[in-house]
Amino acid sequence: MSMSTVTQIVVPAVRPRTAQLKLKAEPAALPDINTIRKAIPPHCFKPSTWRSMSYVVRDLAMAGALTYAALTYIPSVSSPLYRTLLWSAYGFLQGLVGVGLWILAHECGHGAFSVHRHLNDCVGWVLHSALGVPFFSWKFSHARHHRFTGHMQKDMAFVPKTSPSYFVRSVGGVLSSIIDLEVLEDAPLVNLIRLLGQQLGGWQVYILMNATAGEDSMQNQDAKWWRRSHLDPFSGVFRPQEALYVLISDLGLALVAAGLYFASKALDWQTVFLLYGVPYFWVNHWLVAITYLHHTHQDLPHYDGEKWTFVAGALATVDRDFGFIGRHVFHGIIDTHVVHHLFSRIPFYHAEEATKAIKPLLGDLYHSDDRSFMGQLWEVSRTCQYVEKDPSDPGVMKWAQ
């Protein structure tokens, strides 16, 4: 099995940086999940309800302070230019805080928030509903993403294409007489259009149509394309016994929509859009980018069913770096994703310690890339467009060169 390695450059007095992933000629043997678990201190698996709740209070306080400041001070600014700049800054900052709250609800969905299932479900439902996310619907499909990470047929998120995209093929067909398809794939304008579509609408298309999921990931394989929504209690995405929880998710979204409607009556729809709509798009941009870059790298494999294992799939993810914001606002989700896929019940505040504990055991099987997060979003979108079979390793899919 062809696996990736990490080459690290250590500079004195500076945080170690990872140059880039490279392939070794000799693949390393995969340890079993219990061996990896034993390398992690036992306390890393124990969530603290009070500590988790303190982060909820902190993030809600930041969100409330930003909202109060925006409503109190921005409307009084006379200059349209400065007012626009201030609203733009508010939307960006509130979007960052919103991602933090999203991640805390994500902890609830995994049972890493506390040992109390009902508390996890309650906090997760409230936070995700407020952010426009159907909590239980997402929880069910996300659990299956973790169960089958890297599986070409059964993974639930960012399963790569096995040929150039329809958009590239369509444009390429029209322009075939004057431009080569491979040149078109790498064209900056094509990459920009692809990225804008992914970042602005990727989350909504996933929720409404289960886009980017594997073809065998559905619980009902016979479901038509219009019965694949995360909002449909009888969607093919879910088991029959999950329908009630999908309805509860929809109820949460309906309550938030009603709140936004009455807020627009009390204020005006433009103000509500600036307060909620702009941060909403920022939140979804960051979450799509984070998920995409965790599972997409030129050296990370995907697997057909014949070669896939849970550990192989979990290790086909990459830790990245987003500096202070990633560690303290996004709760480390970008920096510690590998261990999260191995053990999703480890609370985020123990994930860094757990990561350090497993790195000596995993060696070259552990992947990280500390290059510019936003720079890599562009580069990965350009270089990782579809996968093809690795002729030297049956069952393994590699990114087309």
GROMACS .gro file of C-alpha atoms in nm:
model
  401
    1MET     CA    1   0.000   0.000   0.000
    2SER     CA    2   0.141   0.336  -0.096
    3MET     CA    3   0.136   0.579   0.195
    4SER     CA    4   0.266   0.934   0.241
    5THR     CA    5   0.537   1.068   0.460
    6VAL     CA    6   0.609   1.396   0.630
    7THR     CA    7   0.935   1.584   0.592
    8GLN     CA    8   0.983   1.837   0.870
    9ILE     CA    9   1.220   2.131   0.881
   10VAL     CA   10   1.306   2.233   1.235
   11VAL     CA   11   1.424   2.589   1.287
   12PRO     CA   12   1.556   2.690   1.632
   13ALA     CA   13   1.317   2.902   1.841
   14VAL     CA   14   1.050   2.872   1.575
   15ARG     CA   15   0.755   2.637   1.566
   16PRO     CA   16   0.850   2.332   1.354
   17ARG     CA   17   0.712   2.359   1.004
   18THR     CA   18   0.632   2.081   0.761
   19ALA     CA   19   0.764   2.127   0.411
   20GLN     CA   20   0.538   1.895   0.216
   21LEU     CA   21   0.426   1.537   0.199
   22LYS     CA   22   0.637   1.300  -0.005
   23LEU     CA   23   0.603   0.937  -0.102
   24LYS     CA   24   0.848   0.677   0.023
   25ALA     CA   25   0.940   0.373  -0.178
   26GLU     CA   26   0.870   0.137   0.112
   27PRO     CA   27   0.519   0.155   0.261
   28ALA     CA   28   0.492   0.147   0.639
   29ALA     CA   29   0.278  -0.117   0.807
   30LEU     CA   30  -0.050   0.003   0.954
   31PRO     CA   31  -0.084  -0.040   1.331
   32ASP     CA   32  -0.419  -0.165   1.459
   33ILE     CA   33  -0.657   0.077   1.629
   34ASN     CA   34  -0.602  -0.064   1.979
   35THR     CA   35  -0.226  -0.018   1.951
   36ILE     CA   36  -0.280   0.346   1.858
   37ARG     CA   37  -0.530   0.391   2.141
   38LYS     CA   38  -0.280   0.260   2.399
   39ALA     CA   39  -0.030   0.526   2.298
   40ILE     CA   40  -0.269   0.801   2.409
   41PRO     CA   41  -0.293   0.898   2.779
   42PRO     CA   42  -0.628   0.773   2.918
   43HIS     CA   43  -0.737   1.116   3.041
   44CYS     CA   44  -0.745   1.240   2.679
   45PHE     CA   45  -1.062   1.037   2.626
   46LYS     CA   46  -1.247   1.200   2.917
   47PRO     CA   47  -1.452   1.513   2.844
   48SER     CA   48  -1.522   1.775   3.109
   49THR     CA   49  -1.876   1.910   3.097
   50TRP     CA   50  -1.781   2.232   3.274
   51ARG     CA   51  -1.479   2.292   3.053
   52SER     CA   52  -1.680   2.229   2.737
   53MET     CA   53  -1.960   2.458   2.855
   54SER     CA   54  -1.710   2.730   2.935
   55TYR     CA   55  -1.614   2.743   2.568
   56VAL     CA   56  -1.981   2.771   2.471
   57VAL     CA   57  -2.023   3.063   2.711
   58ARG     CA   58  -1.704   3.225   2.582
   59ASP     CA   59  -1.802   3.197   2.216
   60LEU     CA   60  -2.159   3.311   2.276
   61ALA     CA   61  -2.025   3.610   2.469
   62MET     CA   62  -1.802   3.703   2.175
   63ALA     CA   63  -2.091   3.663   1.930
   64GLY     CA   64  -2.317   3.875   2.152
   65ALA     CA   65  -2.054   4.146   2.194
   66LEU     CA   66  -2.000   4.168   1.819
   67THR     CA   67  -2.375   4.188   1.755
   68TYR     CA   68  -2.422   4.456   2.020
   69ALA     CA   69  -2.131   4.661   1.886
   70ALA     CA   70  -2.259   4.633   1.529
   71LEU     CA   71  -2.613   4.742   1.616
   72THR     CA   72  -2.502   5.017   1.852
   73TYR     CA   73  -2.220   5.184   1.667
   74ILE     CA   74  -2.215   5.102   1.295
   75PRO     CA   75  -2.550   5.268   1.202
   76SER     CA   76  -2.428   5.593   1.357
   77VAL     CA   77  -2.126   5.613   1.124
   78SER     CA   78  -2.207   5.881   0.868
   79SER     CA   79  -1.961   5.783   0.597
   80PRO     CA   80  -2.104   5.511   0.365
   81LEU     CA   81  -1.751   5.387   0.294
   82TYR     CA   82  -1.657   5.348   0.661
   83ARG     CA   83  -1.995   5.196   0.739
   84THR     CA   84  -1.944   4.939   0.464
   85LEU     CA   85  -1.597   4.859   0.591
   86LEU     CA   86  -1.724   4.816   0.946
   87TRP     CA   87  -2.008   4.587   0.838
   88SER     CA   88  -1.757   4.385   0.633
   89ALA     CA   89  -1.527   4.353   0.933
   90TYR     CA   90  -1.821   4.251   1.152
   91GLY     CA   91  -1.931   3.982   0.905
   92PHE     CA   92  -1.580   3.838   0.885
   93LEU     CA   93  -1.522   3.836   1.263
   94GLN     CA   94  -1.868   3.700   1.342
   95GLY     CA   95  -1.806   3.430   1.084
   96LEU     CA   96  -1.492   3.323   1.270
   97VAL     CA   97  -1.680   3.309   1.599
   98GLY     CA   98  -1.960   3.118   1.426
   99VAL     CA   99  -1.712   2.851   1.315
  100GLY     CA  100  -1.605   2.811   1.678
  101LEU     CA  101  -1.966   2.756   1.783
  102TRP     CA  102  -2.012   2.517   1.490
  103ILE     CA  103  -1.715   2.312   1.612
  104LEU     CA  104  -1.857   2.296   1.965
  105ALA     CA  105  -2.182   2.157   1.823
  106HIS     CA  106  -1.965   1.917   1.621
  107GLU     CA  107  -1.816   1.799   1.952
  108CYS     CA  108  -2.169   1.737   2.075
  109GLY     CA  109  -2.249   1.529   1.768
  110HIS     CA  110  -1.952   1.303   1.837
  111GLY     CA  111  -2.022   1.267   2.208
  112ALA     CA  112  -1.696   1.448   2.289
  113PHE     CA  113  -1.865   1.745   2.456
  114SER     CA  114  -1.968   1.559   2.772
  115VAL     CA  115  -2.053   1.211   2.896
  116HIS     CA  116  -2.423   1.307   2.902
  117ARG     CA  117  -2.590   1.215   2.572
  118HIS     CA  118  -2.901   1.428   2.627
  119LEU     CA  119  -2.692   1.732   2.712
  120ASN     CA  120  -2.482   1.676   2.401
  121ASP     CA  121  -2.792   1.653   2.186
  122CYS     CA  122  -2.955   1.958   2.343
  123VAL     CA  123  -2.650   2.185   2.316
  124GLY     CA  124  -2.567   2.059   1.968
  125TRP     CA  125  -2.925   2.107   1.846
  126VAL     CA  126  -2.944   2.464   1.979
  127LEU     CA  127  -2.605   2.573   1.845
  128HIS     CA  128  -2.634   2.409   1.505
  129SER     CA  129  -2.992   2.523   1.454
  130ALA     CA  130  -2.884   2.880   1.527
  131LEU     CA  131  -2.623   2.842   1.253
  132GLY     CA  132  -2.868   2.699   1.000
  133VAL     CA  133  -2.751   2.339   1.037
  134PRO     CA  134  -2.992   2.041   1.076
  135PHE     CA  135  -2.814   1.894   1.378
  136PHE     CA  136  -2.937   1.536   1.395
  137SER     CA  137  -2.947   1.497   1.017
  138TRP     CA  138  -2.586   1.610   0.998
  139LYS     CA  139  -2.493   1.398   1.302
  140PHE     CA  140  -2.613   1.078   1.136
  141SER     CA  141  -2.446   1.133   0.800
  142HIS     CA  142  -2.128   1.270   0.959
  143ALA     CA  143  -2.095   0.958   1.175
  144ARG     CA  144  -2.102   0.751   0.856
  145HIS     CA  145  -1.838   0.977   0.705
  146HIS     CA  146  -1.617   0.892   1.002
  147ARG     CA  147  -1.703   0.524   0.978
  148PHE     CA  148  -1.599   0.506   0.610
  149THR     CA  149  -1.345   0.786   0.566
  150GLY     CA  150  -1.148   0.741   0.245
  151HIS     CA  151  -1.381   0.471   0.109
  152MET     CA  152  -1.459   0.552  -0.254
  153GLN     CA  153  -1.804   0.398  -0.240
  154LYS     CA  154  -1.925   0.451   0.118
  155ASP     CA  155  -1.773   0.776   0.245
  156MET     CA  156  -2.029   1.054   0.296
  157ALA     CA  157  -1.816   1.362   0.224
  158PHE     CA  158  -1.570   1.480  -0.042
  159VAL     CA  159  -1.546   1.153  -0.232
  160PRO     CA  160  -1.332   1.258  -0.531
  161LYS     CA  161  -1.436   1.228  -0.893
  162THR     CA  162  -1.278   0.962  -1.114
  163SER     CA  163  -1.274   1.182  -1.425
  164PRO     CA  164  -1.259   1.555  -1.505
  165SER     CA  165  -1.562   1.752  -1.387
  166TYR     CA  166  -1.868   1.796  -1.607
  167PHE     CA  167  -1.795   2.169  -1.625
  168VAL     CA  168  -1.441   2.113  -1.756
  169ARG     CA  169  -1.553   1.844  -2.000
  170SER     CA  170  -1.837   2.061  -2.132
  171VAL     CA  171  -1.621   2.367  -2.186
  172GLY     CA  172  -1.343   2.146  -2.319
  173GLY     CA  173  -1.580   1.995  -2.573
  174VAL     CA  174  -1.674   2.338  -2.703
  175LEU     CA  175  -1.315   2.461  -2.715
  176SER     CA  176  -1.151   2.131  -2.814
  177SER     CA  177  -1.036   2.270  -3.147
  178ILE     CA  178  -0.833   2.547  -2.986
  179ILE     CA  179  -0.736   2.426  -2.639
  180ASP     CA  180  -0.630   2.097  -2.481
  181LEU     CA  181  -0.845   1.957  -2.198
  182GLU     CA  182  -0.548   1.927  -1.962
  183VAL     CA  183  -0.459   2.291  -2.019
  184LEU     CA  184  -0.819   2.390  -1.949
  185GLU     CA  185  -0.819   2.195  -1.620
  186ASP     CA  186  -0.532   2.408  -1.491
  187ALA     CA  187  -0.662   2.741  -1.620
  188PRO     CA  188  -0.681   2.996  -1.334
  189LEU     CA  189  -1.025   3.118  -1.441
  190VAL     CA  190  -1.164   2.763  -1.442
  191ASN     CA  191  -1.012   2.700  -1.100
  192LEU     CA  192  -1.159   3.027  -0.969
  193ILE     CA  193  -1.508   2.937  -1.094
  194ARG     CA  194  -1.478   2.590  -0.942
  195LEU     CA  195  -1.362   2.727  -0.606
  196LEU     CA  196  -1.630   2.997  -0.590
  197GLY     CA  197  -1.900   2.740  -0.654
  198GLN     CA  198  -1.760   2.508  -0.389
  199GLN     CA  199  -1.707   2.774  -0.124
  200LEU     CA  200  -2.032   2.965  -0.173
  201GLY     CA  201  -2.272   2.679  -0.238
  202GLY     CA  202  -2.097   2.355  -0.151
  203TRP     CA  203  -2.255   2.319   0.193
  204GLN     CA  204  -2.607   2.390   0.071
  205VAL     CA  205  -2.576   2.143  -0.218
  206TYR     CA  206  -2.448   1.878   0.023
  207ILE     CA  207  -2.739   1.930   0.262
  208LEU     CA  208  -3.002   1.938  -0.012
  209MET     CA  209  -2.864   1.671  -0.247
  210ASN     CA  210  -2.601   1.475  -0.051
  211ALA     CA  211  -2.344   1.590  -0.306
  212THR     CA  212  -1.986   1.451  -0.293
  213ALA     CA  213  -2.104   1.136  -0.109
  214GLY     CA  214  -2.008   0.789  -0.232
  215GLU     CA  215  -2.253   0.607  -0.457
  216ASP     CA  216  -2.303   0.328  -0.199
  217SER     CA  217  -2.330   0.560   0.102
  218MET     CA  218  -2.709   0.581   0.096
  219GLN     CA  219  -2.914   0.386   0.348
  220ASN     CA  220  -3.176   0.338   0.076
  221GLN     CA  221  -2.994   0.271  -0.250
  222ASP     CA  222  -3.315   0.306  -0.452
  223ALA     CA  223  -3.384   0.665  -0.343
  224LYS     CA  224  -3.425   0.911  -0.629
  225TRP     CA  225  -3.206   1.220  -0.649
  226TRP     CA  226  -3.481   1.438  -0.501
  227ARG     CA  227  -3.504   1.207  -0.195
  228ARG     CA  228  -3.144   1.261  -0.084
  229SER     CA  229  -3.189   1.576   0.121
  230HIS     CA  230  -3.076   1.607   0.482
  231LEU     CA  231  -3.404   1.793   0.543
  232ASP     CA  232  -3.628   1.505   0.431
  233PRO     CA  233  -3.720   1.266   0.717
  234PHE     CA  234  -3.772   0.989   0.461
  235SER     CA  235  -3.457   1.064   0.263
  236GLY     CA  236  -3.246   0.776   0.138
  237VAL     CA  237  -2.965   0.922   0.349
  238PHE     CA  238  -3.132   0.801   0.669
  239ARG     CA  239  -3.264   0.486   0.828
  240PRO     CA  240  -3.640   0.476   0.903
  241GLN     CA  241  -3.579   0.502   1.279
  242GLU     CA  242  -3.393   0.831   1.229
  243ALA     CA  243  -3.691   1.012   1.072
  244LEU     CA  244  -3.815   1.163   1.400
  245TYR     CA  245  -3.475   1.319   1.470
  246VAL     CA  246  -3.463   1.466   1.120
  247LEU     CA  247  -3.799   1.628   1.192
  248ILE     CA  248  -3.660   1.772   1.516
  249SER     CA  249  -3.368   1.911   1.314
  250ASP     CA  250  -3.615   2.071   1.074
  251LEU     CA  251  -3.806   2.217   1.368
  252GLY     CA  252  -3.487   2.386   1.489
  253LEU     CA  253  -3.432   2.542   1.148
  254ALA     CA  254  -3.794   2.655   1.130
  255LEU     CA  255  -3.767   2.827   1.469
  256VAL     CA  256  -3.452   3.009   1.360
  257ALA     CA  257  -3.617   3.112   1.033
  258ALA     CA  258  -3.914   3.248   1.230
  259GLY     CA  259  -3.678   3.439   1.456
  260LEU     CA  260  -3.504   3.594   1.156
  261TYR     CA  261  -3.843   3.689   1.007
  262PHE     CA  262  -3.954   3.871   1.321
  263ALA     CA  263  -3.611   4.032   1.354
  264SER     CA  264  -3.645   4.167   1.001
  265LYS     CA  265  -3.980   4.316   1.101
  266ALA     CA  266  -3.833   4.478   1.412
  267LEU     CA  267  -3.524   4.606   1.227
  268ASP     CA  268  -3.520   4.563   0.850
  269TRP     CA  269  -3.417   4.278   0.624
  270GLN     CA  270  -3.096   4.452   0.516
  271THR     CA  271  -2.976   4.480   0.875
  272VAL     CA  272  -3.069   4.119   0.949
  273PHE     CA  273  -2.882   4.007   0.640
  274LEU     CA  274  -2.573   4.197   0.753
  275LEU     CA  275  -2.606   4.061   1.107
  276TYR     CA  276  -2.679   3.699   1.015
  277GLY     CA  277  -2.658   3.635   0.641
  278VAL     CA  278  -2.304   3.757   0.578
  279PRO     CA  279  -2.156   3.565   0.876
  280TYR     CA  280  -2.357   3.260   0.763
  281PHE     CA  281  -2.174   3.256   0.430
  282TRP     CA  282  -1.840   3.309   0.603
  283VAL     CA  283  -1.906   3.018   0.839
  284ASN     CA  284  -1.993   2.785   0.554
  285HIS     CA  285  -1.693   2.900   0.352
  286TRP     CA  286  -1.456   2.813   0.634
  287LEU     CA  287  -1.619   2.479   0.711
  288VAL     CA  288  -1.618   2.366   0.348
  289ALA     CA  289  -1.254   2.475   0.313
  290ILE     CA  290  -1.152   2.299   0.634
  291THR     CA  291  -1.323   1.972   0.544
  292TYR     CA  292  -1.196   1.984   0.188
  293LEU     CA  293  -0.833   2.043   0.286
  294HIS     CA  294  -0.844   1.778   0.559
  295HIS     CA  295  -0.929   1.513   0.301
  296THR     CA  296  -0.763   1.641  -0.014
  297HIS     CA  297  -0.389   1.644  -0.072
  298GLN     CA  298  -0.185   1.531  -0.371
  299ASP     CA  299  -0.021   1.253  -0.166
  300LEU     CA  300  -0.324   1.123   0.021
  301PRO     CA  301  -0.482   0.803  -0.114
  302HIS     CA  302  -0.843   0.689  -0.137
  303TYR     CA  303  -0.944   0.327  -0.135
  304ASP     CA  304  -1.178   0.089  -0.310
  305GLY     CA  305  -1.366  -0.149  -0.085
  306GLU     CA  306  -1.115  -0.429  -0.141
  307LYS     CA  307  -0.828  -0.230   0.013
  308TRP     CA  308  -1.003   0.001   0.257
  309THR     CA  309  -0.977  -0.040   0.633
  310PHE     CA  310  -1.088   0.196   0.908
  311VAL     CA  311  -0.731   0.281   1.012
  312ALA     CA  312  -0.615   0.329   0.651
  313GLY     CA  313  -0.904   0.565   0.585
  314ALA     CA  314  -0.858   0.761   0.907
  315LEU     CA  315  -0.488   0.806   0.832
  316ALA     CA  316  -0.568   0.930   0.480
  317THR     CA  317  -0.633   1.273   0.630
  318VAL     CA  318  -0.395   1.561   0.691
  319ASP     CA  319  -0.342   1.807   0.973
  320ARG     CA  320  -0.297   2.166   0.862
  321ASP     CA  321  -0.220   2.497   1.029
  322PHE     CA  322  -0.422   2.817   1.060
  323GLY     CA  323  -0.223   2.991   1.329
  324PHE     CA  324  -0.383   3.159   1.629
  325ILE     CA  325  -0.732   3.154   1.479
  326GLY     CA  326  -0.714   2.782   1.408
  327ARG     CA  327  -0.594   2.690   1.754
  328HIS     CA  328  -0.796   2.931   1.969
  329VAL     CA  329  -1.105   3.036   1.771
  330PHE     CA  330  -1.160   2.722   1.563
  331HIS     CA  331  -1.075   2.504   1.867
  332GLY     CA  332  -0.785   2.327   1.697
  333ILE     CA  333  -1.001   2.141   1.446
  334ILE     CA  334  -0.761   2.222   1.162
  335ASP     CA  335  -0.446   2.120   1.350
  336THR     CA  336  -0.559   1.786   1.499
  337HIS     CA  337  -0.785   1.621   1.244
  338VAL     CA  338  -0.592   1.295   1.208
  339VAL     CA  339  -0.640   1.193   1.571
  340HIS     CA  340  -1.000   1.314   1.550
  341HIS     CA  341  -1.068   1.065   1.272
  342LEU     CA  342  -0.906   0.786   1.469
  343PHE     CA  343  -1.089   0.868   1.793
  344SER     CA  344  -1.372   1.115   1.743
  345ARG     CA  345  -1.470   1.111   2.113
  346ILE     CA  346  -1.149   1.280   2.221
  347PRO     CA  347  -1.243   1.638   2.325
  348PHE     CA  348  -1.077   1.907   2.119
  349TYR     CA  349  -0.888   2.041   2.422
  350HIS     CA  350  -0.706   1.706   2.456
  351ALA     CA  351  -0.652   1.653   2.083
  352GLU     CA  352  -0.312   1.824   2.065
  353GLU     CA  353  -0.175   1.609   2.346
  354ALA     CA  354  -0.322   1.298   2.182
  355THR     CA  355  -0.167   1.394   1.849
  356LYS     CA  356   0.178   1.430   2.005
  357ALA     CA  357   0.133   1.089   2.166
  358ILE     CA  358   0.058   0.902   1.843
  359LYS     CA  359   0.309   1.071   1.613
  360PRO     CA  360   0.610   0.860   1.724
  361LEU     CA  361   0.406   0.543   1.673
  362LEU     CA  362   0.271   0.642   1.334
  363GLY     CA  363   0.591   0.789   1.198
  364ASP     CA  364   0.558   0.841   0.824
  365LEU     CA  365   0.191   0.738   0.836
  366TYR     CA  366   0.106   1.067   1.006
  367HIS     CA  367   0.039   1.347   0.758
  368SER     CA  368   0.068   1.719   0.817
  369ASP     CA  369   0.122   2.023   0.598
  370ASP     CA  370   0.189   2.363   0.750
  371ARG     CA  371   0.197   2.566   0.433
  372SER     CA  372  -0.042   2.858   0.388
  373PHE     CA  373  -0.398   2.737   0.443
  374MET     CA  374  -0.554   2.973   0.189
  375GLY     CA  375  -0.270   2.921  -0.055
  376GLN     CA  376  -0.323   2.548  -0.034
  377LEU     CA  377  -0.696   2.591  -0.092
  378TRP     CA  378  -0.614   2.734  -0.433
  379GLU     CA  379  -0.332   2.491  -0.509
  380VAL     CA  380  -0.519   2.179  -0.401
  381SER     CA  381  -0.823   2.279  -0.606
  382ARG     CA  382  -0.594   2.313  -0.906
  383THR     CA  383  -0.395   1.990  -0.864
  384CYS     CA  384  -0.645   1.751  -0.701
  385GLN     CA  385  -0.936   1.730  -0.942
  386TYR     CA  386  -0.996   1.357  -0.979
  387VAL     CA  387  -0.840   1.024  -0.882
  388GLU     CA  388  -0.734   0.723  -1.086
  389LYS     CA  389  -0.628   0.370  -1.003
  390ASP     CA  390  -0.272   0.320  -0.885
  391PRO     CA  391  -0.137   0.048  -1.117
  392SER     CA  392   0.131  -0.045  -0.863
  393ASP     CA  393  -0.112  -0.087  -0.573
  394PRO     CA  394  -0.451  -0.247  -0.657
  395GLY     CA  395  -0.743  -0.102  -0.463
  396VAL     CA  396  -0.568   0.233  -0.407
  397MET     CA  397  -0.677   0.550  -0.585
  398LYS     CA  398  -0.431   0.834  -0.631
  399TRP     CA  399  -0.479   1.189  -0.754
  400ALA     CA  400  -0.429   1.222  -1.127
  401GLN     CA  401  -0.107   1.402  -1.215
   0.00000   0.00000   0.00000
